Coordinates of C-alpha atoms in Angstrom, one line a residue:
Chain A
M30 CA 0.0 0.0 0.0
I31 CA 1.5 3.3 -1.1
Q32 CA 0.2 6.7 -0.3
V33 CA 1.6 9.9 -1.8
Q34 CA 0.3 13.3 -0.7
G35 CA 1.5 16.7 -2.2
L36 CA 4.9 15.4 -3.1
S37 CA 7.3 18.0 -4.6
K38 CA 11.0 18.0 -5.6
S39 CA 13.1 20.6 -7.3
F40 CA 16.7 20.4 -8.6
G41 CA 17.9 24.0 -8.5
K42 CA 15.4 25.9 -10.6
V43 CA 13.9 22.9 -12.3
K44 CA 10.7 21.8 -10.6
A45 CA 10.8 18.1 -11.3
V46 CA 7.8 17.0 -9.3
Q47 CA 5.0 19.4 -8.1
N48 CA 2.3 18.5 -5.7
V49 CA 1.8 14.9 -6.8
S50 CA -0.8 12.9 -4.9
F51 CA -2.0 9.3 -5.5
S52 CA -2.4 6.0 -3.8
A53 CA -1.6 2.5 -5.0
S54 CA -3.4 -0.5 -3.4
D55 CA -2.4 -4.0 -2.6
G56 CA -3.3 -6.6 -5.2
Q57 CA -3.4 -3.9 -7.9
I58 CA -1.2 -2.7 -10.7
T59 CA -0.7 1.1 -10.7
G60 CA 1.0 2.7 -13.7
L61 CA 2.7 6.0 -13.8
L62 CA 2.4 7.1 -17.4
G63 CA 4.0 10.2 -18.9
P64 CA 6.4 11.4 -21.5
N65 CA 10.1 11.3 -21.0
G66 CA 11.2 13.8 -18.4
A67 CA 7.8 14.2 -16.9
G68 CA 8.9 13.4 -13.4
K69 CA 8.0 9.7 -13.1
S70 CA 11.4 8.5 -12.1
T71 CA 11.9 11.3 -9.6
T72 CA 8.6 10.4 -8.0
L73 CA 9.6 6.8 -7.8
R74 CA 13.1 7.7 -6.4
M75 CA 11.5 9.7 -3.6
L76 CA 9.3 6.6 -2.9
Y77 CA 12.3 4.3 -2.6
T78 CA 14.1 6.8 -0.3
L79 CA 16.9 7.6 -2.7
L80 CA 15.9 11.3 -2.9
R81 CA 14.3 13.4 -0.1
P82 CA 11.1 15.2 -1.0
D83 CA 11.2 19.0 -0.6
S84 CA 7.6 18.9 0.7
G85 CA 4.7 16.5 0.9
T86 CA 4.6 13.0 2.3
A87 CA 5.0 9.5 0.9
Q88 CA 4.1 6.4 2.9
V89 CA 4.6 2.7 2.3
D90 CA 2.4 0.5 4.5
G91 CA 2.0 3.5 6.7
F92 CA 5.7 4.2 7.1
D93 CA 6.9 7.7 6.0
V94 CA 9.9 7.7 3.6
R95 CA 11.5 10.5 5.5
E96 CA 10.9 9.5 9.0
S97 CA 11.5 5.7 8.8
P98 CA 13.4 5.0 5.6
L99 CA 14.7 1.7 6.8
E100 CA 11.2 0.4 7.5
V101 CA 10.2 1.5 4.0
Q102 CA 13.2 0.0 2.4
S103 CA 12.6 -3.4 3.9
R104 CA 9.0 -3.3 2.6
I105 CA 9.7 -2.5 -1.0
G106 CA 11.4 -4.3 -3.9
V107 CA 12.8 -1.9 -6.4
L108 CA 13.9 -2.4 -10.0
A109 CA 15.5 0.9 -10.6
D110 CA 16.5 2.5 -13.8
A111 CA 20.1 1.7 -12.9
R112 CA 20.4 -2.1 -12.9
G113 CA 24.1 -2.6 -12.6
L114 CA 25.3 -6.0 -11.3
Y115 CA 28.7 -7.1 -9.9
P116 CA 30.3 -8.7 -12.9
R117 CA 32.8 -10.7 -10.9
L118 CA 30.1 -12.3 -8.8
T119 CA 27.8 -15.1 -10.0
S120 CA 24.0 -14.6 -10.4
R121 CA 23.5 -16.4 -7.1
E122 CA 26.1 -14.3 -5.3
N123 CA 24.6 -11.1 -6.6
I124 CA 21.2 -12.2 -5.3
R125 CA 22.6 -13.5 -2.0
Y126 CA 24.4 -10.2 -1.3
F127 CA 21.1 -8.2 -1.4
G128 CA 19.4 -10.9 0.6
R129 CA 22.0 -10.6 3.3
L130 CA 21.8 -6.8 3.3
H131 CA 18.1 -7.4 4.0
G132 CA 19.1 -9.4 7.1
L133 CA 18.3 -12.8 5.6
E134 CA 20.8 -15.6 6.0
G135 CA 21.4 -19.3 6.0
E136 CA 18.9 -21.9 4.9
P137 CA 15.9 -19.6 4.5
L138 CA 17.9 -17.3 2.2
E139 CA 19.2 -20.2 0.1
R140 CA 15.7 -21.6 -0.3
Q141 CA 14.4 -18.2 -1.4
I142 CA 17.2 -17.8 -3.9
D143 CA 16.6 -21.3 -5.3
S144 CA 12.8 -20.6 -5.7
L145 CA 13.6 -17.3 -7.5
L146 CA 16.1 -19.1 -9.8
L147 CA 13.4 -21.6 -10.6
L148 CA 10.6 -19.0 -11.1
L149 CA 12.7 -16.9 -13.5
D150 CA 14.0 -20.0 -15.3
M151 CA 17.6 -19.1 -14.7
Q152 CA 19.2 -22.2 -13.1
S153 CA 21.6 -22.5 -16.1
I154 CA 23.1 -19.1 -15.4
A155 CA 22.9 -19.3 -11.6
D156 CA 26.5 -20.0 -11.0
R157 CA 28.1 -18.1 -13.8
R158 CA 29.7 -14.7 -13.3
T159 CA 27.4 -12.1 -14.6
E160 CA 30.1 -10.5 -16.8
G161 CA 29.0 -10.8 -20.4
F162 CA 25.4 -11.6 -19.7
S163 CA 22.8 -10.6 -22.2
T164 CA 20.3 -7.8 -21.4
G165 CA 17.6 -10.4 -20.7
E166 CA 19.9 -12.4 -18.4
K167 CA 21.0 -9.3 -16.5
L168 CA 17.3 -8.3 -16.1
K169 CA 16.5 -11.7 -14.5
V170 CA 19.3 -11.3 -12.0
S171 CA 18.1 -7.7 -11.2
I172 CA 14.5 -8.9 -10.7
A173 CA 15.6 -11.8 -8.5
R174 CA 17.6 -9.5 -6.2
T175 CA 14.7 -7.1 -6.2
L176 CA 12.4 -9.8 -4.8
V177 CA 14.8 -11.8 -2.6
H178 CA 13.3 -10.5 0.6
N179 CA 9.7 -11.1 -0.7
P180 CA 8.6 -7.5 -0.5
K181 CA 4.9 -6.6 -0.2
N182 CA 5.4 -3.6 -2.5
V183 CA 7.2 -3.7 -5.9
L184 CA 8.4 -0.6 -7.7
L185 CA 9.5 -1.0 -11.3
D186 CA 11.1 1.9 -13.2
E187 CA 10.6 1.4 -16.9
P188 CA 10.8 -2.4 -16.6
T189 CA 10.5 -3.2 -20.3
N190 CA 13.0 -0.6 -21.5
G191 CA 15.4 -2.1 -24.0
L192 CA 13.8 -5.6 -24.0
D193 CA 12.9 -7.6 -27.1
V194 CA 9.4 -8.7 -27.8
M195 CA 9.7 -12.1 -26.0
S196 CA 11.3 -10.6 -22.9
T197 CA 8.7 -7.8 -22.8
R198 CA 5.9 -10.4 -22.9
A199 CA 7.6 -12.4 -20.1
M200 CA 8.0 -9.2 -18.1
R201 CA 4.2 -8.4 -18.4
Q202 CA 3.3 -11.9 -17.4
F203 CA 5.6 -11.5 -14.4
I204 CA 3.9 -8.2 -13.4
L205 CA 0.5 -9.9 -13.6
R206 CA 1.8 -12.7 -11.4
L207 CA 3.0 -10.2 -8.8
R208 CA -0.5 -8.8 -8.7
G209 CA -1.9 -12.4 -8.3
E210 CA 0.3 -12.7 -5.2
G211 CA -1.5 -9.7 -3.7
K212 CA 1.4 -7.3 -4.0
C213 CA 1.1 -3.6 -4.6
V214 CA 2.8 -3.1 -7.9
L215 CA 3.7 0.4 -9.1
F216 CA 5.5 0.9 -12.3
T217 CA 6.5 3.7 -14.7
S218 CA 6.3 3.6 -18.4
H219 CA 6.1 5.9 -21.3
I220 CA 4.4 3.3 -23.4
M221 CA 0.7 3.8 -23.5
Q222 CA -0.3 0.3 -24.8
E223 CA 1.7 -1.3 -22.0
V224 CA 0.0 0.7 -19.3
A225 CA -3.4 0.1 -20.9
A226 CA -2.9 -3.6 -21.1
L227 CA -1.7 -4.1 -17.5
C228 CA -3.0 -1.4 -15.2
D229 CA -5.9 -1.3 -12.8
Q230 CA -5.1 2.3 -12.2
I231 CA -3.3 4.8 -14.4
I232 CA -1.7 8.1 -13.2
I233 CA -0.8 10.4 -16.0
I234 CA 2.1 12.7 -15.1
S235 CA 3.0 15.6 -17.2
R236 CA 5.6 18.4 -16.4
G237 CA 5.9 17.1 -12.9
E238 CA 2.2 17.3 -12.1
V239 CA -0.6 14.7 -12.1
A240 CA -2.7 15.4 -15.2
A241 CA -5.2 12.6 -14.8
N242 CA -5.8 9.7 -12.4
G243 CA -8.2 6.7 -12.6
S244 CA -8.9 3.3 -14.2
P245 CA -8.7 3.1 -18.0
D246 CA -12.5 3.5 -18.1
D247 CA -12.4 6.5 -15.8
L248 CA -9.8 8.2 -18.0
R249 CA -12.0 7.7 -21.1
K250 CA -14.9 9.3 -19.3
Q251 CA -12.9 12.2 -17.8
T252 CA -11.5 13.2 -21.1
G253 CA -14.5 12.3 -23.2
R254 CA -12.4 10.2 -25.6
E255 CA -13.2 6.6 -26.7
N256 CA -9.6 5.8 -27.5
L257 CA -7.2 5.6 -24.6
E258 CA -4.4 7.1 -26.7
D259 CA -6.6 10.2 -27.4
A260 CA -7.4 10.3 -23.8
F261 CA -3.7 10.4 -23.0
V262 CA -3.0 13.2 -25.4
A263 CA -6.0 15.2 -24.1
A264 CA -4.8 14.7 -20.5
I265 CA -1.2 15.9 -21.1
G266 CA -2.5 18.6 -23.5
S267 CA 0.0 17.9 -26.3
E268 CA 1.3 15.1 -28.5
E269 CA 4.8 15.3 -27.1
G270 CA 6.6 12.2 -26.0
L271 CA 4.0 9.7 -27.3
G272 CA 5.6 6.3 -27.3
Chain B
M15 CA 26.6 -3.7 12.5
K16 CA 26.6 -7.2 11.2
R17 CA 25.6 -5.9 7.8
I18 CA 28.8 -3.9 7.6
W19 CA 30.5 -7.3 7.8
V20 CA 28.3 -8.4 4.9
I21 CA 29.5 -5.4 2.8
F22 CA 33.1 -6.1 3.8
Q23 CA 32.8 -9.8 2.8
K24 CA 31.3 -9.0 -0.5
E25 CA 33.9 -6.4 -1.4
M26 CA 36.7 -8.7 -0.4
V27 CA 35.5 -11.5 -2.6
D28 CA 34.8 -9.1 -5.4
N29 CA 38.2 -7.4 -5.2
L30 CA 40.2 -10.6 -4.8
R31 CA 38.7 -11.8 -8.1
D32 CA 39.8 -8.6 -9.7
Y33 CA 43.4 -9.8 -9.6
R34 CA 44.6 -7.4 -12.2
S35 CA 43.8 -4.5 -9.9
W36 CA 45.3 -5.8 -6.7
T37 CA 48.4 -7.1 -8.4
T38 CA 49.0 -3.5 -9.6
G39 CA 48.7 -2.5 -6.0
L40 CA 51.3 -5.2 -5.1
F41 CA 53.7 -3.8 -7.6
W42 CA 53.9 -0.6 -5.6
A43 CA 54.8 -2.6 -2.5
M44 CA 57.9 -3.9 -4.4
F45 CA 58.7 -0.5 -6.0
G46 CA 60.4 1.0 -2.9
P47 CA 62.7 -2.0 -2.1
L48 CA 63.7 -2.4 -5.7
M49 CA 64.4 1.3 -6.2
L50 CA 66.4 1.5 -3.0
G51 CA 68.3 -1.7 -3.7
G52 CA 69.1 -0.5 -7.1
M53 CA 70.3 2.9 -5.8
I54 CA 72.5 1.3 -3.2
L55 CA 74.0 -1.1 -5.7
L56 CA 74.8 1.7 -8.2
L57 CA 76.2 4.2 -5.7
G58 CA 78.0 1.6 -3.6
N59 CA 79.8 0.5 -6.7
T60 CA 80.7 4.0 -7.7
I61 CA 82.1 4.9 -4.3
R62 CA 84.2 1.7 -4.1
D63 CA 85.5 1.9 -7.6
N64 CA 86.7 5.5 -7.3
V65 CA 88.5 5.0 -4.1
E66 CA 90.2 1.8 -4.9
E67 CA 91.3 2.5 -8.4
A68 CA 94.2 4.6 -9.4
L69 CA 93.5 8.0 -10.9
V70 CA 93.8 7.9 -14.7
L71 CA 94.8 11.4 -15.9
P72 CA 94.9 12.2 -19.6
V73 CA 97.5 14.9 -20.1
L74 CA 98.1 17.1 -23.2
G75 CA 101.7 18.4 -23.4
A76 CA 103.2 16.1 -20.8
E77 CA 106.7 16.7 -22.4
N78 CA 106.5 20.3 -21.2
A79 CA 106.6 19.5 -17.5
P80 CA 108.7 16.3 -16.8
S81 CA 109.0 17.0 -13.1
L82 CA 105.3 17.5 -12.6
I83 CA 104.6 14.3 -14.5
A84 CA 107.2 12.5 -12.4
F85 CA 105.5 13.9 -9.2
L86 CA 102.1 12.6 -10.3
E87 CA 103.4 9.2 -11.2
Q88 CA 105.0 9.0 -7.8
Q89 CA 101.5 9.5 -6.4
D90 CA 100.2 6.5 -8.3
V91 CA 98.6 8.5 -11.1
I92 CA 98.4 6.8 -14.4
I93 CA 99.4 9.3 -17.0
E94 CA 97.7 8.9 -20.4
P95 CA 98.1 10.9 -23.6
A96 CA 95.0 13.2 -23.8
P97 CA 92.8 13.3 -26.9
A98 CA 93.7 16.2 -29.3
D99 CA 90.6 18.2 -28.1
P100 CA 90.3 17.5 -24.3
E101 CA 87.3 19.9 -23.8
A102 CA 85.3 18.0 -26.4
A103 CA 86.2 14.7 -24.8
V104 CA 85.1 15.9 -21.4
I105 CA 81.8 17.3 -22.8
A106 CA 81.2 14.0 -24.6
G107 CA 81.8 12.2 -21.3
D108 CA 84.7 10.1 -22.7
I109 CA 87.0 11.3 -19.9
N110 CA 86.2 12.8 -16.5
V111 CA 89.1 15.2 -16.3
A112 CA 92.1 16.3 -18.4
L113 CA 95.3 18.3 -17.8
I114 CA 96.7 20.7 -20.4
I115 CA 100.3 21.8 -19.9
P116 CA 101.0 24.7 -22.3
A117 CA 104.3 25.0 -24.2
D118 CA 105.5 28.0 -22.2
Y119 CA 105.2 26.2 -18.9
G120 CA 108.9 25.2 -18.9
A121 CA 110.1 28.8 -19.5
D122 CA 107.8 30.2 -16.8
F123 CA 108.7 27.5 -14.3
S124 CA 112.5 28.0 -14.8
A125 CA 112.2 31.7 -14.5
G126 CA 110.5 31.3 -11.1
Q127 CA 107.2 32.8 -12.3
T128 CA 103.7 31.4 -11.9
A129 CA 103.3 28.7 -14.5
K130 CA 99.8 28.0 -15.7
V131 CA 98.2 24.6 -16.3
Q132 CA 94.6 23.9 -17.3
L133 CA 92.4 21.4 -15.7
V134 CA 89.4 20.6 -17.9
F135 CA 86.3 19.1 -16.2
D136 CA 82.5 19.3 -15.9
S137 CA 81.6 20.2 -12.3
T138 CA 78.0 19.2 -12.7
R139 CA 78.9 15.6 -13.4
Q140 CA 78.4 13.8 -10.1
S141 CA 80.2 10.6 -11.0
A142 CA 83.4 12.6 -12.0
M143 CA 83.6 14.5 -8.8
V144 CA 86.0 12.1 -7.1
D145 CA 88.4 12.2 -10.1
I146 CA 88.2 16.0 -10.3
T147 CA 88.9 16.5 -6.6
R148 CA 91.8 14.1 -6.6
A149 CA 93.4 15.8 -9.6
Q150 CA 92.9 19.3 -8.1
N151 CA 94.4 18.2 -4.8
L152 CA 97.4 16.6 -6.4
L153 CA 98.2 19.7 -8.5
E154 CA 97.8 22.0 -5.5
G155 CA 100.0 19.6 -3.5
Y156 CA 102.7 19.9 -6.2
G157 CA 102.4 23.7 -6.3
K158 CA 102.8 23.9 -2.5
Y159 CA 105.7 21.5 -2.5
I160 CA 107.7 23.4 -5.1
G161 CA 106.8 26.7 -3.5
L162 CA 108.1 25.6 -0.1
L163 CA 111.3 24.4 -1.8
R164 CA 111.8 27.8 -3.4
L165 CA 111.2 29.7 -0.1
S166 CA 113.7 27.4 1.7
L167 CA 116.3 28.1 -1.0
R168 CA 115.8 31.9 -0.4
G169 CA 116.2 31.3 3.3
V170 CA 112.5 32.0 4.2
S171 CA 110.7 29.8 6.7
P172 CA 107.7 28.0 5.1
E173 CA 105.7 28.9 8.3
V174 CA 105.6 32.5 7.0
V175 CA 103.2 31.7 4.1
R176 CA 101.2 29.2 6.2
V177 CA 99.0 31.6 8.2
V178 CA 96.2 29.2 9.0
Q179 CA 96.3 25.5 9.2
I180 CA 93.0 23.7 8.9
E181 CA 92.5 20.5 10.8
E182 CA 89.3 18.8 9.6
V183 CA 87.2 17.1 12.2
D184 CA 84.3 15.4 10.2
T185 CA 81.7 14.0 12.6
A186 CA 79.8 12.2 9.9
T187 CA 80.2 8.5 10.4
P188 CA 80.1 6.3 7.3
Q189 CA 76.8 5.1 8.7
S190 CA 75.2 8.6 8.7
Q191 CA 76.1 9.1 5.1
A192 CA 74.4 5.8 4.2
L193 CA 71.4 6.9 6.2
I194 CA 70.6 9.5 3.5
F195 CA 69.3 6.4 1.6
L196 CA 67.4 5.1 4.5
S197 CA 65.7 8.5 5.0
M198 CA 63.8 7.7 1.8
L199 CA 62.3 4.6 3.4
P200 CA 59.2 6.4 5.0
Y201 CA 58.4 7.9 1.6
F202 CA 58.3 4.4 0.0
I203 CA 56.3 2.9 2.8
I204 CA 53.6 5.5 2.8
F205 CA 53.4 5.4 -1.0
A206 CA 53.0 1.6 -0.8
I207 CA 50.1 1.9 1.7
F208 CA 48.2 4.4 -0.3
N209 CA 48.6 2.5 -3.6
G210 CA 47.7 -0.8 -2.0
A211 CA 44.3 0.6 -1.1
S212 CA 43.5 2.8 -4.1
P213 CA 42.6 0.1 -6.8
V214 CA 40.2 -1.5 -4.3
I215 CA 38.6 1.8 -3.3
I216 CA 38.3 3.0 -6.8
D217 CA 36.4 -0.1 -7.8
A218 CA 34.1 -0.1 -4.7
T219 CA 33.2 3.6 -5.0
A220 CA 33.5 5.2 -8.4
G221 CA 33.3 1.7 -10.0
E222 CA 30.0 1.1 -8.2
R223 CA 28.6 4.3 -9.6
E224 CA 29.9 3.6 -13.1
R225 CA 28.4 0.1 -13.3
G226 CA 25.0 1.5 -12.2
S227 CA 24.9 -0.7 -9.1
L228 CA 25.2 2.1 -6.6
E229 CA 21.5 3.1 -6.7
P230 CA 20.1 -0.5 -6.2
L231 CA 22.7 -1.0 -3.4
L232 CA 21.6 2.1 -1.5
I233 CA 17.9 1.1 -1.5
N234 CA 18.8 -1.8 0.8
P235 CA 17.6 -1.3 4.4
L236 CA 20.7 -0.1 6.3
P237 CA 22.0 3.3 7.1
R238 CA 23.7 4.6 4.0
G239 CA 26.8 5.6 5.8
W240 CA 27.5 2.0 6.6
F241 CA 28.3 1.4 2.9
A242 CA 31.1 3.9 3.2
I243 CA 32.4 2.2 6.3
G244 CA 32.2 -1.3 4.8
K245 CA 33.9 -0.2 1.6
M246 CA 36.7 1.6 3.5
L247 CA 37.2 -1.4 5.8
S248 CA 37.5 -3.7 2.8
A249 CA 40.5 -1.7 1.5
M250 CA 42.4 -2.0 4.8
P251 CA 43.6 -5.6 4.3
F252 CA 45.0 -4.7 0.9
A253 CA 46.8 -1.6 2.3
T254 CA 48.1 -3.6 5.3
I255 CA 49.4 -6.4 3.1
N256 CA 51.2 -3.8 1.0
L257 CA 52.8 -2.4 4.1
I258 CA 54.0 -5.8 5.3
L259 CA 55.3 -6.7 1.8
T260 CA 57.2 -3.4 1.5
L261 CA 58.8 -3.9 4.9
A262 CA 59.6 -7.5 4.0
G263 CA 61.1 -6.2 0.8
F264 CA 63.4 -3.8 2.6
A265 CA 64.4 -6.4 5.1
A266 CA 65.3 -8.8 2.3
I267 CA 67.4 -6.1 0.5
F268 CA 69.3 -5.3 3.7
R269 CA 69.8 -9.0 4.3
F270 CA 70.9 -10.2 0.9
L271 CA 72.7 -7.2 -0.5
P272 CA 76.2 -7.0 0.7
I273 CA 75.5 -3.6 2.3
E274 CA 78.6 -3.6 4.4
E275 CA 80.8 -4.2 1.4
L276 CA 79.0 -1.7 -0.8
L277 CA 78.5 1.2 1.6
G278 CA 81.0 0.3 4.3
V279 CA 78.4 0.3 7.0
Q280 CA 76.0 -2.2 8.6
I281 CA 72.3 -1.3 8.8
G282 CA 70.5 -2.4 11.9
L283 CA 67.0 -3.1 10.4
D284 CA 66.2 -6.2 12.3
I285 CA 62.9 -7.9 13.0
G286 CA 62.3 -5.8 16.1
A287 CA 62.7 -2.5 14.3
L288 CA 60.5 -3.7 11.4
T289 CA 57.8 -4.8 13.8
A290 CA 57.9 -1.4 15.5
I291 CA 57.7 0.4 12.1
F292 CA 54.8 -1.8 11.1
F293 CA 52.8 -0.7 14.2
I294 CA 53.8 2.9 13.8
C295 CA 52.4 2.8 10.2
L296 CA 49.1 1.1 11.0
P297 CA 47.3 4.3 11.7
I298 CA 48.4 5.5 8.3
V299 CA 46.5 2.5 6.8
F300 CA 43.4 3.8 8.4
L301 CA 44.0 7.3 7.1
A302 CA 44.9 6.2 3.6
C303 CA 41.7 4.2 3.3
A304 CA 39.5 6.9 4.7
I305 CA 40.9 9.8 2.6
Q306 CA 40.8 7.8 -0.6
T307 CA 37.2 6.5 0.1
L308 CA 36.1 10.1 0.5
I309 CA 37.8 11.4 -2.6
A310 CA 36.8 8.5 -4.8
S311 CA 33.2 8.8 -3.7
F312 CA 33.1 12.3 -5.2
T313 CA 34.3 11.2 -8.6
K314 CA 32.0 10.1 -11.4
T315 CA 34.1 7.5 -13.1
T316 CA 36.9 5.1 -12.2
K317 CA 39.0 7.0 -14.7
E318 CA 38.5 10.3 -12.9
A319 CA 39.3 8.6 -9.6
G320 CA 42.4 7.1 -11.1
T321 CA 43.7 10.5 -12.0
Y322 CA 43.2 11.9 -8.5
L323 CA 44.2 9.2 -6.1
P324 CA 47.9 8.9 -7.0
F325 CA 48.3 12.6 -6.0
I326 CA 46.6 11.9 -2.7
G327 CA 49.2 9.3 -1.9
L328 CA 52.0 11.5 -3.0
I329 CA 51.2 14.5 -0.8
P330 CA 51.7 12.8 2.6
S331 CA 54.7 10.8 1.4
L332 CA 56.6 13.8 0.0
P333 CA 57.8 15.1 3.4
G334 CA 59.6 11.8 3.8
L335 CA 61.6 12.5 0.6
A336 CA 62.5 15.9 1.9
L337 CA 63.6 14.4 5.2
A338 CA 66.4 12.8 3.3
F339 CA 68.0 16.2 2.7
L340 CA 66.5 18.4 5.5
P341 CA 66.8 16.7 8.8
V342 CA 64.0 17.7 11.2
K343 CA 64.1 17.2 15.0
P344 CA 61.3 15.1 16.5
D345 CA 59.7 18.0 18.2
L346 CA 56.1 17.9 19.4
W347 CA 54.7 19.9 16.5
T348 CA 56.0 17.3 14.0
M349 CA 54.1 14.6 15.8
L350 CA 50.9 16.6 15.5
I351 CA 50.9 16.3 11.7
P352 CA 49.5 12.9 10.6
T353 CA 52.0 10.9 8.5
F354 CA 54.8 13.4 9.1
G355 CA 55.3 12.3 12.7
Q356 CA 55.4 8.7 11.6
Q357 CA 58.1 9.5 9.0
I358 CA 60.3 11.1 11.6
L359 CA 59.7 8.2 14.0
I360 CA 60.7 5.7 11.3
N361 CA 63.9 7.7 10.7
Q362 CA 64.7 7.6 14.4
F363 CA 64.3 3.8 14.4
L364 CA 66.6 3.5 11.5
R365 CA 69.2 5.7 13.2
S366 CA 68.8 3.7 16.4
E367 CA 68.1 7.0 18.2
P368 CA 66.3 7.0 21.5
I369 CA 62.5 7.4 20.9
A370 CA 60.1 9.1 23.2
E371 CA 57.2 6.7 23.6
M372 CA 54.9 9.7 24.1
N373 CA 55.7 10.8 20.5
I374 CA 54.5 7.4 19.2
V375 CA 51.3 7.7 21.1
I376 CA 50.7 11.3 20.0
S377 CA 51.3 10.7 16.3
A378 CA 49.0 7.6 16.4
V379 CA 46.2 9.4 18.2
L380 CA 46.3 12.4 15.9
T381 CA 46.4 10.2 12.8
I382 CA 43.5 8.1 14.0
L383 CA 41.5 11.2 15.0
L384 CA 41.9 12.7 11.5
S385 CA 40.9 9.4 9.9
V386 CA 37.8 9.3 12.1
I387 CA 36.9 12.8 10.9
V388 CA 37.5 12.0 7.3
T389 CA 35.4 8.8 7.7
Y390 CA 32.6 10.8 9.3
I391 CA 32.6 13.2 6.3
A392 CA 32.4 10.2 3.9
V393 CA 29.5 8.8 5.9
K394 CA 27.7 12.1 5.7
L395 CA 28.4 12.2 1.9
Y396 CA 26.8 8.8 1.5
E397 CA 23.8 9.9 3.6
G398 CA 23.2 12.9 1.3
E399 CA 21.7 13.0 -2.2
R400 CA 24.9 14.0 -4.0
I401 CA 26.3 10.5 -3.8
V402 CA 23.5 9.4 -6.2
A403 CA 23.9 12.2 -8.7
G404 CA 27.7 12.1 -8.5

């Protein structure tokens, strides 16, 4: 459960995020949709405690990102835009490192790693060093380390960026699966079709502000457009950044 | 706190697998001993050769001064015919020194006037200094000898022209001359410590950012400053190993090189002194890791970090180099400057001077204090937002 109220953040004179409010429920997929540079990633980065909000509040399962960042961090799994791995460590070691940083250890940790390796169909690369992995293989390791502590809330920043068609399909299946497990899934995308196909709730962000918020049906009603793409354009007020 | 250990462990495994980086660090551990050993060998040989061998003096116009030549030959000088152009030969480095006796020498000498000879040499050539000085002394000796003979013939006492007699009392022992070499030891030791830590630190800080793994790492539920501490700690074993290897290298050189034969002195760098130097330098390991972690955390790429860190190691080690030429007394103020105090203490150990235990404690405490402050700044840096943006 994620609740955001009046969140703002500036970098110098640039107002990256202004007064953004929304909430994302458990067992639902919430999409942050917006053109490049609209403030989606900045919003997410404040949610996962990397940046401090200038004003407003953000809560994860009732814990404030500013007041109790450690509580928030242990309740979220984040697939950030930066997905660097340690090339000299194997997939398993990469995942284990993050598990141990979450305070897991011993038999429970190893079992969790094994089940993730199985789930993501990556046993064949489990004990290989990640140096030279393909984009898809690297992504699997990143996802596994994101979920190693079995977080209730999953934040994904542009999860299908740079993936081929098959990997993109697999990724979407995976997001649906997380919802099936009752998790609160929040992801950003600039691809309209992707958001439309997956999301229970869509938050359209433009120039750092929430331009529209609701289910796909709500959005069509709010903007008076039948087509979701037209609704998107109407919401952000221009055709810039349509993906 | 247990999670700092998790970070430490991971960094150790990661860095040990990056053998290219840490072997580069090891090279610097060997650099000092090899350099010093080479210099001792070279200079030792030069000193020995020059003293033991007879002076070879090329002379142009030897036939003009048979008595001078006879005097020189009596003094075990080997007279050789000089090349046609002695100046060119000295400039070219073919000969160290040459004597030119002009044709009118004989006439002047017989008339009892001052007879001129020319000594050709290059005073900037260090390796020729011994030959030059010997030739000068011999010629002056001959001049004095003839002069005294002439005065005696005229019935004048030689005492009249000898107003002052200089008795030279040189307090430099052969050992203290050799110690000029040893004074460079602290420089090499500190340099080895810094360079042992730097490849590891660069990879763990700037490398982490460059790979894009810093952001996911910082989202893990532990105080961000702990990452700085864990990374800094993981560099310490590498710096410490470099310190041990450098000291072992110096010990090996003093043991296996025939120092006594080469420099005419014995150097008392035994296991006890080495152990003491090791413990004196341990606080520097802390400081080297802390400073480099801080600096490298500010840099955006490993390349950028790689250009800064060598200078960071150079700055504290430079005073050690200066100490070789400008001796400083172990006053209290010197102990208050981290790394400088240790360098003076190391020198004292090498000279077997009495050491004030208080000085060891003061220099250690001050160095550790500075390291703690630098670590605190690094922790604050990791807690801020700048670490993410770079």
